[in-house]
Each structure stands twice: as C-alpha cells, then as structure tokens.
Amino acid sequence: MTMAKEERFGGVLRFRPAGGRRWLPLLSRIVAGVVGGYALATLAIASLSTLSFGNRAYGIMGATLGSFAIYTVAILWVFACRDAWRAWGGLGAAALVLALVWLLGWTLGG
Amino acid sequence: MMGLLSFSLAVSGLSGIAAAMPKHQRDLFGRTTEPGRARASRVAGWLLLAGSLIAALSFWPVSVGLAGWTGLVGAASFVVALCLTYRPRALLPGAAVALAASLCGWAVQGWIS
Amino acid sequence: MKEGLRQSMAWLHSWAGLLVGWVLFFVFVTGTLGYVNTEIDHWMRPEEPLLSRPLPPQELLPRAVDYLRAKAPDAQNWYITFPGARGNRDFTAAWRERPAEGEEYGKYTRDRLDQATGRRIVAEPRETGGGSTLYRMHYELHYMPYDWGIRIVGICAMFMLVAIVSGVITHKKIFADFFTFRPAKGQRSWLDGHNLLSVAGLPFHLMITYSGLVIFMFAYMPVGPDLIFGADQRDRFFQQAYGYEPQDDKPPAPHAVLAPIGPMIAQAEQMWGPGQIDRVSIDNPGRADARVFVSRVSGSTLTWGGDLRFDGVSGKFHPEPEKPPRTANVIGDVLRSLHEGIFAGPIIRLLYLICGASGAAMIGTGLTLWSTKRKVKLAKSGKAHFGIAVVDRLNVGTIIGLPIAVAAYFWANRLIPVGLEHRADWEVHAMFITWAVMFIYPIWRPLPRAWIEMCWLAAAAFALIPLLNALTTDRHLGVSIPAGDWILAGFDLSALGTGLFFGWLARKLARRAAQPAPAARKTRSPAVPAPQVAH
C-alpha cells in the first residue's frame, strides 16, 4: 500500500503546482521556516525592543530572550498551515504587525 | 530526609492518580473499579502530590525547591511507569511502605534534633 | 483540522529530530558529563593530592592573605576561594595585575594552596583536558573554530526546541499514556519508551534547550547589540541593559593598610550561617580605595548567592544600595543558572545527571524509533532502503559508539605516557578516532550483531576502568575509599555501574535476537493475545 502523494510528508505537499515539481512547496516551506522565521525573530527584536521606552538596551535584552520562542512558533506555523502560500502569508502578516509596533514604539519612545 | 519524603509522596501521589485510570486498574487489581473509588483515588493522589511540593519547598529555598521538585516528579513518574509495567502488584504496597518509612525517618530526625 | 495539525507536526518532529539527533546525542552526553567536570578533572589528574576535609574559612583566610601579600602586593584584584563549595575543590589564591599600557586587563594567575601550610601546591599533574574539555565540547564541539562550533550547536538546539514543541502537539494521549510502557512489542515499545522519557523529563528538556540558547543569545541573534547599538558598543550595551556605571580607568590610589578580613568573614557567617562562604574578592588591595567582597555559596537562590561589600581600609560594612533587579535581566540570569545548575545541592545534582541521561536516552530511542517505524513499513513491500541502512549505522555508532569513545578518552588518560608532548590533544584524538571506528564497524556486521557486540565492548570498556586505574596509578578504589576521597571512588564506581548497565543491555538484546521477530508474531488474530515475554 503506497500512500497518496498528499499523505506523504504529513500532508505538507497538499498544494501542488501544475506541471509537476512537487517538491517546490516543501522547499518553499523550509525556506519560509528557516530563513523567514529567523528574519521574523530578528524583526521582532528590533521592533519589540522599542517598547521599553528610553532604555533600548533593556528592551533588546527582553526581546532577544523571547526571540527563540517567536522563531519556534514561526517554524511550527509554516509547517502547520494548509499550504505554502499561507505559510508566507502568515509570516508577512506578522512582519507587518511588528513593523507597525516598531513605528509606534519609535514614535512614542523618541 | 525531606528529599526522600518529597520523593515518596510524589510516588504515592502519582500511583493514586494512575490507579484512577481504568487501563492501569487492570494491571493493579485485575479488574476495573467503581468510578467513585477511582475519583477518590485521583483526589488522594493529587493531595499527596501537593504534599510532595510542600515538603520540597520546606526543605529548599522556594526558587530552588520549585526546580528540584519538577525534577523529582519527573523521576517519580518514570519509576511509577516502570513499576506498573513490570511489577504492577508491588506498586501500591511499595509506595505505602516507602511513604511510611520516610515519614518515620522524618519524625525520628525531628525528634533527635 | 486537528488531524492535519497532528500529522504535520509528526512529520516536522521526526525530520527535525533525525537531522540533528546524532549531534544532539553528543551534546547531551558531553553536557551531562560536563556537569561533573571538576570531579572528572580530579580523576584524570591522579598526581593531585587526595581530597581532604575542608578547613573552615577563618583558618584558611590568613594563610591566603599572607601568600597574596608576599606574591602580589600591588595587584589590582585578589581572589580567594575556599574548598567545600560546589566547583571549588581547592583552596586557591588568585590575583589580577594592573593592566599594562594599552591593555584592557592585567595578567591573571591562580595558585592552589595547601590547606595546612598555606604554601603553593607544586604537584604537576599530567597534561590533560580532563572533564572540562568534555564540558566545553558540548557547546563548542571540537576540531573547528569556537564561533562555528557554538553556532552549529545553536542550530541543533533550535531544531530540538521545534522537535520538543511539535512532539507535544503531536502526542495524542499525553495524559492518558503518561504511565504507559508496553515492552517487547517492537515499534510500539520504542514509541512508548520515547514518550515516557520525553514526557517525564519535559520541563527539564524544555528548560535546558531554551536556556542553552539564551546563554549564547547574542551570538545567535546579534541584531540587538550589533545592528541597533553598534558592533563596537557591546560594553555600553551591557551597561545600559544592566544599569551599572562604567568602569573608568583610574590611576592607583595612594597606599593604605588593608583592613583585617577575619571580622568581615565573621560578620558574613553571622548573617548567613556557617559554611556559606564561597570566596573573598579584594579590589585594589593595599590602596586607599580597596574594597572587599565576601561572596555567598550559590544554592540559596537560583541566581548568584550575593555579595557583602566592605570598605578595604576601614573594614566597615556597606550594604549595597537596594536597586530592584529588572525583570528581563533576572529571567536571563535565572535561565543561565538553571542550565548550569551550579546552585544545586547533592540531591538536585543527582536529578540533573538523571535528567541529562534521560535526555540522551530520549534522543536515542527517538532515532531508533525513526528507523524501526520505516522498516516496519518497508517490510510490507519487501524493499530495503539505503537511507535507512545509513541511519541504522549512524544510530548504533552514536548511541553505543559514543559511550565507547568516552571510555576510550578515559583509557587514553591512563595509558598515554605522561611526558608525551600534546598528550592532552591525543587523549581527545583517541576519543574521536574510536568514535570513527564505531561507525565503520557496523558496516561490516549484520546490524543486530553489531548492537550486541558493541554493547559488550562498552560493558568491558567501562567495567574495566577501575582495574585499569589500579594497574596504572595509586589512586584506585583500594586507596580512595579508605582515604574518604569519594570523588575518586565515585568515578571508579560509576564506571563500573555503567559497564554493568551495558552488559545488561547486551544480554537483553541477545535474548531478544534469539526469539522470532515481532513482525512475524504480529498476526491479526484478536482471540490470541500476543504472548508477554518474561525477562
């Protein structure tokens, strides 16, 4: 009994582009998780550290402590969601929110 | 001595919680028990577990004790699981004896000092 | 949707675990050994004197001060450590000289002193990396630059964090199966064992992984200090984050007599109770701005024990201004302290060792499970798979091979001639050469035989260590036990115990191999339960 292609890789291959190249979504997710997740964690540090008004260094301390949790959640999200497009979309949405927080923090913190 | 008391309380507590699960009742007693008894066992188990935490916190400073107790409970879980697998009939008597022995030891230690 | 989530997390868990499992096994084994690094150091330096009962600080202090006054009267800092506290087996006097022109730090020297006489101990032990090399390997690996090593380990730690969380998400019956272990059922038993080890130690594994990342967090996530603050502004970054004043380079103050430190220790003992003094540090001894810090043994809290500050000339006690510690810094300190476990007393130390070993076993069972699961699937289609054969060899070579390599490290310590140049390096080479051979051996042997034979080799390698010790040194059990040096004796006894464990494992595997394979017994007849195997 061979599993259907969708069932292999834990359903991660559910989205398949037309014309073959079934490994593309998986590769896309891996890049999104490893590289995109790291970028998101980095953005989170830059952004969330502005919330400690006045003492940026202290904010960096706290944000860096939490960055590994953010990275982990990003990777889990990327592999849990239904297709590779949503994976990138989710990361993009999170990045947007963080950018807004950065703007807010930078404006308020001075 | 407090460490041993905390550990045997944890083992007893976890045994009580395990005894409330039907799948382990079959190992322990050869049959499933009534839900009332199971619930009582579970409550007693959690109380003993709480006692284990109190013993740990009275022996160690709070922050150290919380960390130590977490490790203690993990080790106790492992012991209870292995006992349920290889010597299920010995679990409850064994836990009771260990608990009695550590309580005696604690009392004697308190009486001496 | 729940099923889809469990499925994808199962996929993520097994691939994340597999890709770095062998490196993580190495990290856990060397890390657990590194936890007792000073003890291992002591065994690997048999020329050192046997450990004796520590004398009280009041008695040792004047000897240390006299020694430092004679050796380094004009040093910038003096440091005195008292034996007995964890990590301090020795009575030492150390000093840091004033920095030379253009240098940031002065030279640091540390001498071990004899407790009774206060004179320097000159026994030159054999050159060895000791347990401290094992400890360092667990975060910087070996044979590569430090920066590469810590980052590779960091990447593996991130994989592990992902594996832990995805494992919890995918574990369907984490509460119902909390105590479940069904042996002798092939793949099911490996899964049960893996689950049991993982869940029982879950708080520890989560803590040790995250805190490991936190220890090197600015190497892994440099954006904060480097990009936002400036790459050459690290000092200023830490000053602002921790809120302390910068150390400026002042010229030395005029000479002044150092106040007697005995009363300061007495006051510390009054405040903390006996046996709580870890070390004494003196800034600018013999100068007008001298300060004396008496440090407490850690173990009273999860963070460092706390210092008492005294003026070095008047002897007056200066309570530190009460600055409430900031949350983020405390969290970082607590995590670091939990990872290193220096605060731990004997019971918690034992728990740390057990948890570390359980972590290695968790990884080992996971690696074995990965291969077993796929072999069961492939058995149905009758194919063998090259990738699984590779994984199998890597598994046995790591799970049994690495312990053999560690034993080889200890054998090398006793067997390599004392005068040989770079003998410390050769001890480590011996370990890695052995490990390499342990990967090659299972290529030529049928896999079940390889497991059994390597287990027997591990059993012999460890169980014979006390005998090796007796034949090559005079620090064997016959000497260490009567003298009460329980660190030496404990090492030999632990080696014996480890050997017995591998012997038991070898016998168990041999007995299992003598029975028909579980797949053949797994016929789908519900009326006949699978026979329970007696052990």
Coordinates of C-alpha atoms in Angstrom, one line a residue, chain C residues 411 414-415 464-476:
Chain C
W411 CA 41.6 4.8 28.9
R414 CA 45.8 6.4 31.9
L415 CA 47.7 4.8 29.1
L464 CA 37.5 -2.5 33.5
I465 CA 38.3 1.2 34.2
P466 CA 38.7 0.6 38.0
L467 CA 41.1 -2.3 37.2
L468 CA 42.9 -0.1 34.7
N469 CA 43.1 2.6 37.4
A470 CA 44.6 0.1 39.9
L471 CA 47.2 -1.1 37.4
T472 CA 48.4 2.3 36.3
T473 CA 48.1 4.6 39.3
D474 CA 47.9 4.5 43.1
R475 CA 44.5 6.3 43.1
H476 CA 42.4 3.2 42.8

